[in-house]
């Protein structure tokens, strides 16, 4: 057998070393014991298919005869579009929901073994939400389903929490949207709302008119009371004045009746005043029973 040239020998050695390096890299990579469990996950360590341990976040040492699977415990979303239900008065109803959930950390092993190897339970959540929505809406009539929407949402949330707990999941929150009935029922609802608004508007108008009429009556009554009070005051003043005048006349009459000399005294006083003011001229005409002026006896004017 001919000897290999030195150049060929070096090439063969190089190829051999390269193959050995690749095999070593493959072996080291395959049996590298140090792994990392990222934040928001758990590591499920299995040996020949059986779960041996649940590893927390951080560095994990995995022996070559075991395998490490990453299991998410982060919040996940399940979209349920147009879930169907029926009210207690047989009105069909639809709703779209978004359910946010996460796996309970102390039940990762159970969920991995029974339902999911990565923490995704969206198919179970969708089915459970459909069932819960039908069960809850069947307890309400259509009007109550509209009027008590917050209570309906609470009932769905509580029922879904109990349902998903069976799968090792916990509900974070539920968003309800596109809550709707059939077109016929919605038209009837809108018509009823319109009629109710018209009725309330008519009642408010009647109340306004009644209030205005009551205000007018109160104003008229106040004016009448004022006029009556004024008339009563004037009448009272008149009666009071008349009574005072009558009392004065009565007192004067009583005084005259008690002393007739008072009248004579007054007459004399009047005549005295007239005499003091007489200018000495006699009147041109003297009427019957008229008094004759006083004449001095000494003949002086």
PDB file of C-alpha atoms in Angstrom:
ATOM      1  CA  UNK A   1       0.000   0.000   0.000  1.00  0.00           C
ATOM      2  CA  UNK A   2       1.527   3.336  -1.009  1.00  0.00           C
ATOM      3  CA  UNK A   3       2.265   5.818   1.751  1.00  0.00           C
ATOM      4  CA  UNK A   4       0.087   8.919   2.112  1.00  0.00           C
ATOM      5  CA  UNK A   5       1.546  12.227   1.306  1.00  0.00           C
ATOM      6  CA  UNK A   6       2.237  14.497   4.273  1.00  0.00           C
ATOM      7  CA  UNK A   7      -0.437  16.930   3.070  1.00  0.00           C
ATOM      8  CA  UNK A   8      -3.107  14.239   2.964  1.00  0.00           C
ATOM      9  CA  UNK A   9      -2.174  13.050   6.437  1.00  0.00           C
ATOM     10  CA  UNK A  10      -2.696  16.521   7.857  1.00  0.00           C
ATOM     11  CA  UNK A  11      -6.071  16.820   6.147  1.00  0.00           C
ATOM     12  CA  UNK A  12      -7.258  13.520   7.601  1.00  0.00           C
ATOM     13  CA  UNK A  13      -6.172  14.577  11.079  1.00  0.00           C
ATOM     14  CA  UNK A  14      -7.986  17.872  10.668  1.00  0.00           C
ATOM     15  CA  UNK A  15     -11.212  16.181   9.595  1.00  0.00           C
ATOM     16  CA  UNK A  16     -10.953  13.695  12.462  1.00  0.00           C
ATOM     17  CA  UNK A  17     -10.462  16.469  15.007  1.00  0.00           C
ATOM     18  CA  UNK A  18     -13.377  18.422  13.540  1.00  0.00           C
ATOM     19  CA  UNK A  19     -15.681  15.385  13.803  1.00  0.00           C
ATOM     20  CA  UNK A  20     -14.575  14.786  17.368  1.00  0.00           C
ATOM     21  CA  UNK A  21     -15.219  18.448  18.251  1.00  0.00           C
ATOM     22  CA  UNK A  22     -18.692  18.381  16.719  1.00  0.00           C
ATOM     23  CA  UNK A  23     -19.566  15.175  18.572  1.00  0.00           C
ATOM     24  CA  UNK A  24     -18.252  16.675  21.794  1.00  0.00           C
ATOM     25  CA  UNK A  25     -20.317  19.821  21.290  1.00  0.00           C
ATOM     26  CA  UNK A  26     -23.405  17.751  20.611  1.00  0.00           C
ATOM     27  CA  UNK A  27     -22.807  15.634  23.701  1.00  0.00           C
ATOM     28  CA  UNK A  28     -22.083  18.645  25.896  1.00  0.00           C
ATOM     29  CA  UNK A  29     -25.157  20.472  24.592  1.00  0.00           C
ATOM     30  CA  UNK A  30     -27.383  17.446  25.047  1.00  0.00           C
ATOM     31  CA  UNK A  31     -26.175  16.611  28.509  1.00  0.00           C
ATOM     32  CA  UNK A  32     -25.414  20.128  29.756  1.00  0.00           C
ATOM     33  CA  UNK A  33     -26.850  20.073  33.268  1.00  0.00           C
ATOM     34  CA  UNK A  34     -27.383  23.805  33.785  1.00  0.00           C
ATOM     35  CA  UNK A  35     -30.723  25.254  32.645  1.00  0.00           C
ATOM     36  CA  UNK A  36     -32.700  28.433  33.362  1.00  0.00           C
ATOM     37  CA  UNK A  37     -36.378  28.827  34.293  1.00  0.00           C
ATOM     38  CA  UNK A  38     -37.457  32.336  33.189  1.00  0.00           C
ATOM     39  CA  UNK A  39     -39.669  34.741  35.138  1.00  0.00           C
ATOM     40  CA  UNK A  40     -43.373  33.883  34.962  1.00  0.00           C
ATOM     41  CA  UNK A  41     -42.697  30.187  34.445  1.00  0.00           C
ATOM     42  CA  UNK A  42     -42.137  26.998  36.335  1.00  0.00           C
ATOM     43  CA  UNK A  43     -39.869  24.126  35.370  1.00  0.00           C
ATOM     44  CA  UNK A  44     -41.441  20.672  35.234  1.00  0.00           C
ATOM     45  CA  UNK A  45     -38.684  18.105  35.762  1.00  0.00           C
ATOM     46  CA  UNK A  46     -39.581  14.648  34.452  1.00  0.00           C
ATOM     47  CA  UNK A  47     -37.790  11.329  34.416  1.00  0.00           C
ATOM     48  CA  UNK A  48     -38.902   8.802  31.840  1.00  0.00           C
ATOM     49  CA  UNK A  49     -42.256  10.668  31.566  1.00  0.00           C
ATOM     50  CA  UNK A  50     -42.957  10.876  35.295  1.00  0.00           C
ATOM     51  CA  UNK A  51     -42.995  14.246  37.071  1.00  0.00           C
ATOM     52  CA  UNK A  52     -40.250  14.392  39.646  1.00  0.00           C
ATOM     53  CA  UNK A  53     -40.162  18.012  40.683  1.00  0.00           C
ATOM     54  CA  UNK A  54     -41.471  21.506  39.943  1.00  0.00           C
ATOM     55  CA  UNK A  55     -38.615  23.963  39.767  1.00  0.00           C
ATOM     56  CA  UNK A  56     -39.065  27.705  40.522  1.00  0.00           C
ATOM     57  CA  UNK A  57     -37.623  30.558  38.476  1.00  0.00           C
ATOM     58  CA  UNK A  58     -33.835  30.707  38.187  1.00  0.00           C
ATOM     59  CA  UNK A  59     -30.941  28.277  37.630  1.00  0.00           C
ATOM     60  CA  UNK A  60     -31.742  24.557  37.581  1.00  0.00           C
ATOM     61  CA  UNK A  61     -29.390  21.576  37.444  1.00  0.00           C
ATOM     62  CA  UNK A  62     -30.828  18.849  35.227  1.00  0.00           C
ATOM     63  CA  UNK A  63     -29.204  15.413  35.231  1.00  0.00           C
ATOM     64  CA  UNK A  64     -28.798  13.765  31.795  1.00  0.00           C
ATOM     65  CA  UNK A  65     -31.524  11.206  32.543  1.00  0.00           C
ATOM     66  CA  UNK A  66     -34.130  13.873  33.278  1.00  0.00           C
ATOM     67  CA  UNK A  67     -35.900  16.438  31.126  1.00  0.00           C
ATOM     68  CA  UNK A  68     -37.002  20.001  31.928  1.00  0.00           C
ATOM     69  CA  UNK A  69     -40.222  21.459  30.424  1.00  0.00           C
ATOM     70  CA  UNK A  70     -41.104  25.142  30.826  1.00  0.00           C
ATOM     71  CA  UNK A  71     -44.627  25.774  32.073  1.00  0.00           C
ATOM     72  CA  UNK A  72     -46.131  29.318  31.936  1.00  0.00           C
ATOM     73  CA  UNK A  73     -47.971  30.730  34.929  1.00  0.00           C
ATOM     74  CA  UNK A  74     -48.405  34.171  33.357  1.00  0.00           C
ATOM     75  CA  UNK A  75     -51.825  35.700  32.749  1.00  0.00           C
ATOM     76  CA  UNK A  76     -53.393  34.306  29.592  1.00  0.00           C
ATOM     77  CA  UNK A  77     -56.406  35.397  27.536  1.00  0.00           C
ATOM     78  CA  UNK A  78     -59.248  33.399  26.060  1.00  0.00           C
ATOM     79  CA  UNK A  79     -61.538  35.076  23.515  1.00  0.00           C
ATOM     80  CA  UNK A  80     -65.144  33.892  23.390  1.00  0.00           C
ATOM     81  CA  UNK A  81     -66.987  35.472  20.460  1.00  0.00           C
ATOM     82  CA  UNK A  82     -70.798  35.536  20.376  1.00  0.00           C
ATOM     83  CA  UNK A  83     -71.527  33.121  23.179  1.00  0.00           C
ATOM     84  CA  UNK A  84     -75.153  32.007  22.899  1.00  0.00           C
ATOM     85  CA  UNK A  85     -77.685  31.959  25.697  1.00  0.00           C
ATOM     86  CA  UNK A  86     -81.396  32.202  26.374  1.00  0.00           C
ATOM     87  CA  UNK A  87     -83.279  34.137  29.051  1.00  0.00           C
ATOM     88  CA  UNK A  88     -85.960  32.720  31.326  1.00  0.00           C
ATOM     89  CA  UNK A  89     -88.582  34.233  28.994  1.00  0.00           C
ATOM     90  CA  UNK A  90     -86.969  32.459  26.001  1.00  0.00           C
ATOM     91  CA  UNK A  91     -85.309  35.482  24.456  1.00  0.00           C
ATOM     92  CA  UNK A  92     -82.064  34.564  22.647  1.00  0.00           C
ATOM     93  CA  UNK A  93     -79.043  36.577  23.720  1.00  0.00           C
ATOM     94  CA  UNK A  94     -75.442  36.796  22.594  1.00  0.00           C
ATOM     95  CA  UNK A  95     -72.296  38.210  24.124  1.00  0.00           C
ATOM     96  CA  UNK A  96     -68.579  38.320  23.437  1.00  0.00           C
ATOM     97  CA  UNK A  97     -66.211  37.908  26.355  1.00  0.00           C
ATOM     98  CA  UNK A  98     -62.514  38.135  27.094  1.00  0.00           C
ATOM     99  CA  UNK A  99     -61.460  35.960  30.029  1.00  0.00           C
ATOM    100  CA  UNK A 100     -58.069  36.545  31.623  1.00  0.00           C
ATOM    101  CA  UNK A 101     -56.800  33.689  33.745  1.00  0.00           C
ATOM    102  CA  UNK A 102     -53.629  32.103  35.108  1.00  0.00           C
ATOM    103  CA  UNK A 103     -52.571  28.720  36.424  1.00  0.00           C
ATOM    104  CA  UNK A 104     -52.516  28.305  40.208  1.00  0.00           C
ATOM    105  CA  UNK A 105     -48.859  27.923  41.144  1.00  0.00           C
ATOM    106  CA  UNK A 106     -49.505  25.109  43.603  1.00  0.00           C
ATOM    107  CA  UNK A 107     -51.311  23.061  40.943  1.00  0.00           C
ATOM    108  CA  UNK A 108     -48.795  23.199  38.097  1.00  0.00           C
ATOM    109  CA  UNK A 109     -48.035  19.502  38.401  1.00  0.00           C
ATOM    110  CA  UNK A 110     -51.746  18.585  38.199  1.00  0.00           C
ATOM    111  CA  UNK A 111     -52.397  20.816  35.176  1.00  0.00           C
ATOM    112  CA  UNK A 112     -49.272  19.536  33.384  1.00  0.00           C
ATOM    113  CA  UNK A 113     -50.331  15.948  33.951  1.00  0.00           C
ATOM    114  CA  UNK A 114     -54.045  16.322  33.048  1.00  0.00           C
ATOM    115  CA  UNK A 115     -54.634  19.297  30.758  1.00  0.00           C
ATOM    116  CA  UNK A 116     -51.649  21.175  29.309  1.00  0.00           C
ATOM    117  CA  UNK A 117     -47.869  20.894  29.082  1.00  0.00           C
ATOM    118  CA  UNK A 118     -47.329  24.653  28.684  1.00  0.00           C
ATOM    119  CA  UNK A 119     -50.079  26.332  30.755  1.00  0.00           C
ATOM    120  CA  UNK A 120     -52.415  27.118  27.845  1.00  0.00           C
ATOM    121  CA  UNK A 121     -56.022  26.303  28.888  1.00  0.00           C
ATOM    122  CA  UNK A 122     -57.817  28.531  26.371  1.00  0.00           C
ATOM    123  CA  UNK A 123     -59.888  25.681  24.899  1.00  0.00           C
ATOM    124  CA  UNK A 124     -61.090  24.643  28.374  1.00  0.00           C
ATOM    125  CA  UNK A 125     -61.821  28.260  29.307  1.00  0.00           C
ATOM    126  CA  UNK A 126     -63.865  28.827  26.144  1.00  0.00           C
ATOM    127  CA  UNK A 127     -65.989  25.741  26.758  1.00  0.00           C
ATOM    128  CA  UNK A 128     -66.483  26.542  30.438  1.00  0.00           C
ATOM    129  CA  UNK A 129     -67.446  30.158  29.667  1.00  0.00           C
ATOM    130  CA  UNK A 130     -70.060  29.063  27.130  1.00  0.00           C
ATOM    131  CA  UNK A 131     -71.627  26.709  29.678  1.00  0.00           C
ATOM    132  CA  UNK A 132     -71.580  29.322  32.466  1.00  0.00           C
ATOM    133  CA  UNK A 133     -73.108  32.022  30.255  1.00  0.00           C
ATOM    134  CA  UNK A 134     -76.016  29.780  29.287  1.00  0.00           C
ATOM    135  CA  UNK A 135     -76.626  28.754  32.901  1.00  0.00           C
ATOM    136  CA  UNK A 136     -76.562  32.340  34.230  1.00  0.00           C
ATOM    137  CA  UNK A 137     -78.723  33.953  31.519  1.00  0.00           C
ATOM    138  CA  UNK A 138     -81.356  31.255  31.988  1.00  0.00           C
ATOM    139  CA  UNK A 139     -81.958  32.629  35.514  1.00  0.00           C
ATOM    140  CA  UNK A 140     -82.896  36.116  34.303  1.00  0.00           C
ATOM    141  CA  UNK A 141     -85.683  37.528  32.186  1.00  0.00           C
ATOM    142  CA  UNK A 142     -84.703  39.732  29.247  1.00  0.00           C
ATOM    143  CA  UNK A 143     -85.603  43.021  31.003  1.00  0.00           C
ATOM    144  CA  UNK A 144     -83.710  41.977  34.137  1.00  0.00           C
ATOM    145  CA  UNK A 145     -80.713  40.951  32.064  1.00  0.00           C
ATOM    146  CA  UNK A 146     -80.537  44.533  30.784  1.00  0.00           C
ATOM    147  CA  UNK A 147     -81.376  46.292  34.032  1.00  0.00           C
ATOM    148  CA  UNK A 148     -79.108  44.107  36.198  1.00  0.00           C
ATOM    149  CA  UNK A 149     -76.108  43.784  33.922  1.00  0.00           C
ATOM    150  CA  UNK A 150     -73.599  44.352  36.730  1.00  0.00           C
ATOM    151  CA  UNK A 151     -75.218  41.550  38.763  1.00  0.00           C
ATOM    152  CA  UNK A 152     -75.189  39.278  35.709  1.00  0.00           C
ATOM    153  CA  UNK A 153     -71.487  39.982  35.202  1.00  0.00           C
ATOM    154  CA  UNK A 154     -70.836  39.181  38.880  1.00  0.00           C
ATOM    155  CA  UNK A 155     -72.760  35.891  38.627  1.00  0.00           C
ATOM    156  CA  UNK A 156     -70.811  34.870  35.512  1.00  0.00           C
ATOM    157  CA  UNK A 157     -67.539  35.722  37.232  1.00  0.00           C
ATOM    158  CA  UNK A 158     -68.367  33.672  40.329  1.00  0.00           C
ATOM    159  CA  UNK A 159     -69.629  30.688  38.369  1.00  0.00           C
ATOM    160  CA  UNK A 160     -66.615  30.731  36.047  1.00  0.00           C
ATOM    161  CA  UNK A 161     -64.220  30.886  38.993  1.00  0.00           C
ATOM    162  CA  UNK A 162     -65.755  27.692  40.372  1.00  0.00           C
ATOM    163  CA  UNK A 163     -65.679  26.059  36.935  1.00  0.00           C
ATOM    164  CA  UNK A 164     -62.056  26.911  36.117  1.00  0.00           C
ATOM    165  CA  UNK A 165     -60.924  25.872  39.569  1.00  0.00           C
ATOM    166  CA  UNK A 166     -61.573  22.323  38.376  1.00  0.00           C
ATOM    167  CA  UNK A 167     -58.783  22.807  35.811  1.00  0.00           C
ATOM    168  CA  UNK A 168     -56.354  24.414  38.264  1.00  0.00           C
ATOM    169  CA  UNK A 169     -56.868  27.904  36.837  1.00  0.00           C
ATOM    170  CA  UNK A 170     -57.941  31.162  38.519  1.00  0.00           C
ATOM    171  CA  UNK A 171     -59.951  33.967  36.904  1.00  0.00           C
ATOM    172  CA  UNK A 172     -58.285  37.375  36.885  1.00  0.00           C
ATOM    173  CA  UNK A 173     -61.115  39.326  35.261  1.00  0.00           C
ATOM    174  CA  UNK A 174     -63.834  39.099  32.616  1.00  0.00           C
ATOM    175  CA  UNK A 175     -64.714  41.731  30.024  1.00  0.00           C
ATOM    176  CA  UNK A 176     -68.207  41.552  28.532  1.00  0.00           C
ATOM    177  CA  UNK A 177     -68.858  43.282  25.203  1.00  0.00           C
ATOM    178  CA  UNK A 178     -71.372  43.261  22.345  1.00  0.00           C
ATOM    179  CA  UNK A 179     -74.200  42.252  24.659  1.00  0.00           C
ATOM    180  CA  UNK A 180     -77.226  41.941  22.353  1.00  0.00           C
ATOM    181  CA  UNK A 181     -80.654  40.397  21.807  1.00  0.00           C
ATOM    182  CA  UNK A 182     -82.417  39.586  18.571  1.00  0.00           C
ATOM    183  CA  UNK A 183     -83.227  42.478  16.209  1.00  0.00           C
ATOM    184  CA  UNK A 184     -86.962  42.047  16.820  1.00  0.00           C
ATOM    185  CA  UNK A 185     -86.595  42.255  20.577  1.00  0.00           C
ATOM    186  CA  UNK A 186     -84.202  45.198  20.411  1.00  0.00           C
ATOM    187  CA  UNK A 187     -86.695  47.048  18.203  1.00  0.00           C
ATOM    188  CA  UNK A 188     -89.431  46.361  20.749  1.00  0.00           C
ATOM    189  CA  UNK A 189     -87.155  47.585  23.557  1.00  0.00           C
ATOM    190  CA  UNK A 190     -86.340  50.786  21.675  1.00  0.00           C
ATOM    191  CA  UNK A 191     -90.019  51.368  20.981  1.00  0.00           C
ATOM    192  CA  UNK A 192     -90.861  50.852  24.643  1.00  0.00           C
ATOM    193  CA  UNK A 193     -88.119  53.252  25.706  1.00  0.00           C
ATOM    194  CA  UNK A 194     -89.425  55.849  23.258  1.00  0.00           C
ATOM    195  CA  UNK A 195     -92.977  55.505  24.571  1.00  0.00           C
ATOM    196  CA  UNK A 196     -91.736  55.733  28.150  1.00  0.00           C
ATOM    197  CA  UNK A 197     -89.822  58.912  27.342  1.00  0.00           C
ATOM    198  CA  UNK A 198     -92.917  60.420  25.725  1.00  0.00           C
ATOM    199  CA  UNK A 199     -95.012  59.460  28.758  1.00  0.00           C
ATOM    200  CA  UNK A 200     -92.526  61.048  31.140  1.00  0.00           C
ATOM    201  CA  UNK A 201     -92.393  64.185  29.001  1.00  0.00           C
ATOM    202  CA  UNK A 202     -96.207  64.420  29.069  1.00  0.00           C
ATOM    203  CA  UNK A 203     -96.269  63.910  32.842  1.00  0.00           C
ATOM    204  CA  UNK A 204     -93.632  66.580  33.316  1.00  0.00           C
ATOM    205  CA  UNK A 205     -95.629  68.975  31.156  1.00  0.00           C
ATOM    206  CA  UNK A 206     -98.782  68.307  33.186  1.00  0.00           C
ATOM    207  CA  UNK A 207     -96.831  68.846  36.410  1.00  0.00           C
ATOM    208  CA  UNK A 208     -95.469  72.119  35.049  1.00  0.00           C
ATOM    209  CA  UNK A 209     -98.941  73.355  34.100  1.00  0.00           C
ATOM    210  CA  UNK A 210    -100.313  72.313  37.493  1.00  0.00           C
ATOM    211  CA  UNK A 211     -97.482  74.133  39.230  1.00  0.00           C
ATOM    212  CA  UNK A 212     -98.132  77.263  37.185  1.00  0.00           C
ATOM    213  CA  UNK A 213    -101.859  77.086  38.006  1.00  0.00           C
ATOM    214  CA  UNK A 214    -101.115  76.621  41.697  1.00  0.00           C
ATOM    215  CA  UNK A 215     -98.778  79.605  41.571  1.00  0.00           C
ATOM    216  CA  UNK A 216    -101.505  81.713  39.968  1.00  0.00           C
ATOM    217  CA  UNK A 217    -104.029  80.610  42.596  1.00  0.00           C
ATOM    218  CA  UNK A 218    -101.592  81.444  45.379  1.00  0.00           C
ATOM    219  CA  UNK A 219    -100.896  84.851  43.831  1.00  0.00           C
ATOM    220  CA  UNK A 220    -104.621  85.584  43.400  1.00  0.00           C
ATOM    221  CA  UNK A 221    -105.325  84.479  46.947  1.00  0.00           C
ATOM    222  CA  UNK A 222    -102.529  86.695  48.224  1.00  0.00           C
ATOM    223  CA  UNK A 223    -103.903  89.675  46.273  1.00  0.00           C
ATOM    224  CA  UNK A 224    -107.409  88.987  47.610  1.00  0.00           C
ATOM    225  CA  UNK A 225    -106.096  88.705  51.146  1.00  0.00           C
ATOM    226  CA  UNK A 226    -104.214  91.979  50.725  1.00  0.00           C
ATOM    227  CA  UNK A 227    -107.297  93.770  49.416  1.00  0.00           C
ATOM    228  CA  UNK A 228    -109.404  92.302  52.205  1.00  0.00           C
ATOM    229  CA  UNK A 229    -106.832  93.368  54.784  1.00  0.00           C
ATOM    230  CA  UNK A 230    -106.773  96.886  53.302  1.00  0.00           C
ATOM    231  CA  UNK A 231    -110.574  97.089  53.273  1.00  0.00           C
ATOM    232  CA  UNK A 232    -110.746  95.754  56.805  1.00  0.00           C
ATOM    233  CA  UNK A 233    -108.200  98.357  57.876  1.00  0.00           C
ATOM    234  CA  UNK A 234    -110.043 101.206  56.231  1.00  0.00           C
ATOM    235  CA  UNK A 235    -113.360 100.014  57.648  1.00  0.00           C
ATOM    236  CA  UNK A 236    -111.829  99.697  61.074  1.00  0.00           C
ATOM    237  CA  UNK A 237    -110.385 103.204  60.831  1.00  0.00           C
ATOM    238  CA  UNK A 238    -113.754 104.593  59.720  1.00  0.00           C
ATOM    239  CA  UNK A 239    -115.588 102.816  62.532  1.00  0.00           C
ATOM    240  CA  UNK A 240    -112.983 103.946  65.010  1.00  0.00           C
ATOM    241  CA  UNK A 241    -113.287 107.589  63.852  1.00  0.00           C
ATOM    242  CA  UNK A 242    -117.079 107.420  63.920  1.00  0.00           C
ATOM    243  CA  UNK A 243    -117.017 105.922  67.388  1.00  0.00           C
ATOM    244  CA  UNK A 244    -114.635 108.622  68.545  1.00  0.00           C
ATOM    245  CA  UNK A 245    -116.847 111.362  67.072  1.00  0.00           C
ATOM    246  CA  UNK A 246    -119.931 109.800  68.606  1.00  0.00           C
ATOM    247  CA  UNK A 247    -118.208 109.585  71.942  1.00  0.00           C
ATOM    248  CA  UNK A 248    -117.221 113.247  71.658  1.00  0.00           C
ATOM    249  CA  UNK A 249    -120.748 114.284  70.785  1.00  0.00           C
ATOM    250  CA  UNK A 250    -122.082 112.157  73.568  1.00  0.00           C
ATOM    251  CA  UNK A 251    -119.702 113.719  76.031  1.00  0.00           C
ATOM    252  CA  UNK A 252    -120.604 117.187  74.806  1.00  0.00           C
ATOM    253  CA  UNK A 253    -124.312 116.425  75.027  1.00  0.00           C
ATOM    254  CA  UNK A 254    -123.885 115.089  78.513  1.00  0.00           C
ATOM    255  CA  UNK A 255    -121.939 118.183  79.480  1.00  0.00           C
ATOM    256  CA  UNK A 256    -124.623 120.459  78.039  1.00  0.00           C
ATOM    257  CA  UNK A 257    -127.325 118.454  79.712  1.00  0.00           C
ATOM    258  CA  UNK A 258    -125.607 118.761  83.065  1.00  0.00           C
ATOM    259  CA  UNK A 259    -125.091 122.527  82.845  1.00  0.00           C
ATOM    260  CA  UNK A 260    -127.377 124.712  80.714  1.00  0.00           C
ATOM    261  CA  UNK A 261    -125.382 127.733  81.847  1.00  0.00           C
ATOM    262  CA  UNK A 262    -122.510 126.550  79.664  1.00  0.00           C
ATOM    263  CA  UNK A 263    -124.505 127.298  76.494  1.00  0.00           C
ATOM    264  CA  UNK A 264    -125.508 130.761  77.777  1.00  0.00           C
ATOM    265  CA  UNK A 265    -121.919 131.434  78.775  1.00  0.00           C
ATOM    266  CA  UNK A 266    -120.707 130.547  75.326  1.00  0.00           C
ATOM    267  CA  UNK A 267    -123.341 132.792  73.713  1.00  0.00           C
ATOM    268  CA  UNK A 268    -122.249 135.704  75.900  1.00  0.00           C
ATOM    269  CA  UNK A 269    -118.647 135.049  74.975  1.00  0.00           C
ATOM    270  CA  UNK A 270    -119.538 135.128  71.273  1.00  0.00           C
ATOM    271  CA  UNK A 271    -121.479 138.385  71.664  1.00  0.00           C
ATOM    272  CA  UNK A 272    -118.576 139.899  73.548  1.00  0.00           C
ATOM    273  CA  UNK A 273    -116.219 139.033  70.758  1.00  0.00           C
ATOM    274  CA  UNK A 274    -118.592 140.554  68.211  1.00  0.00           C
ATOM    275  CA  UNK A 275    -118.970 143.719  70.259  1.00  0.00           C
ATOM    276  CA  UNK A 276    -115.220 144.113  70.539  1.00  0.00           C
ATOM    277  CA  UNK A 277    -114.913 143.861  66.813  1.00  0.00           C
ATOM    278  CA  UNK A 278    -117.924 146.257  65.968  1.00  0.00           C
ATOM    279  CA  UNK A 279    -116.937 149.389  64.089  1.00  0.00           C
ATOM    280  CA  UNK A 280    -119.893 151.498  65.324  1.00  0.00           C
ATOM    281  CA  UNK A 281    -122.006 151.283  62.218  1.00  0.00           C
ATOM    282  CA  UNK A 282    -125.556 150.024  62.439  1.00  0.00           C
ATOM    283  CA  UNK A 283    -126.682 147.333  60.033  1.00  0.00           C
ATOM    284  CA  UNK A 284    -128.671 148.441  57.049  1.00  0.00           C
ATOM    285  CA  UNK A 285    -131.155 145.628  57.412  1.00  0.00           C
ATOM    286  CA  UNK A 286    -132.427 143.970  60.542  1.00  0.00           C
ATOM    287  CA  UNK A 287    -134.111 140.641  60.229  1.00  0.00           C
ATOM    288  CA  UNK A 288    -136.642 139.210  62.519  1.00  0.00           C
ATOM    289  CA  UNK A 289    -135.248 137.881  65.752  1.00  0.00           C
ATOM    290  CA  UNK A 290    -131.807 139.258  64.814  1.00  0.00           C
ATOM    291  CA  UNK A 291    -129.923 140.676  67.808  1.00  0.00           C
ATOM    292  CA  UNK A 292    -129.635 144.515  68.081  1.00  0.00           C
ATOM    293  CA  UNK A 293    -126.083 145.687  68.438  1.00  0.00           C
ATOM    294  CA  UNK A 294    -125.018 147.212  71.696  1.00  0.00           C
ATOM    295  CA  UNK A 295    -125.294 151.132  71.742  1.00  0.00           C
ATOM    296  CA  UNK A 296    -123.335 153.281  74.174  1.00  0.00           C
ATOM    297  CA  UNK A 297    -125.539 155.511  76.397  1.00  0.00           C
ATOM    298  CA  UNK A 298    -123.242 158.494  76.410  1.00  0.00           C
ATOM    299  CA  UNK A 299    -123.847 159.190  72.696  1.00  0.00           C
ATOM    300  CA  UNK A 300    -120.221 158.629  71.671  1.00  0.00           C
ATOM    301  CA  UNK A 301    -119.485 156.573  68.773  1.00  0.00           C
TER     302      UNK A 301
END
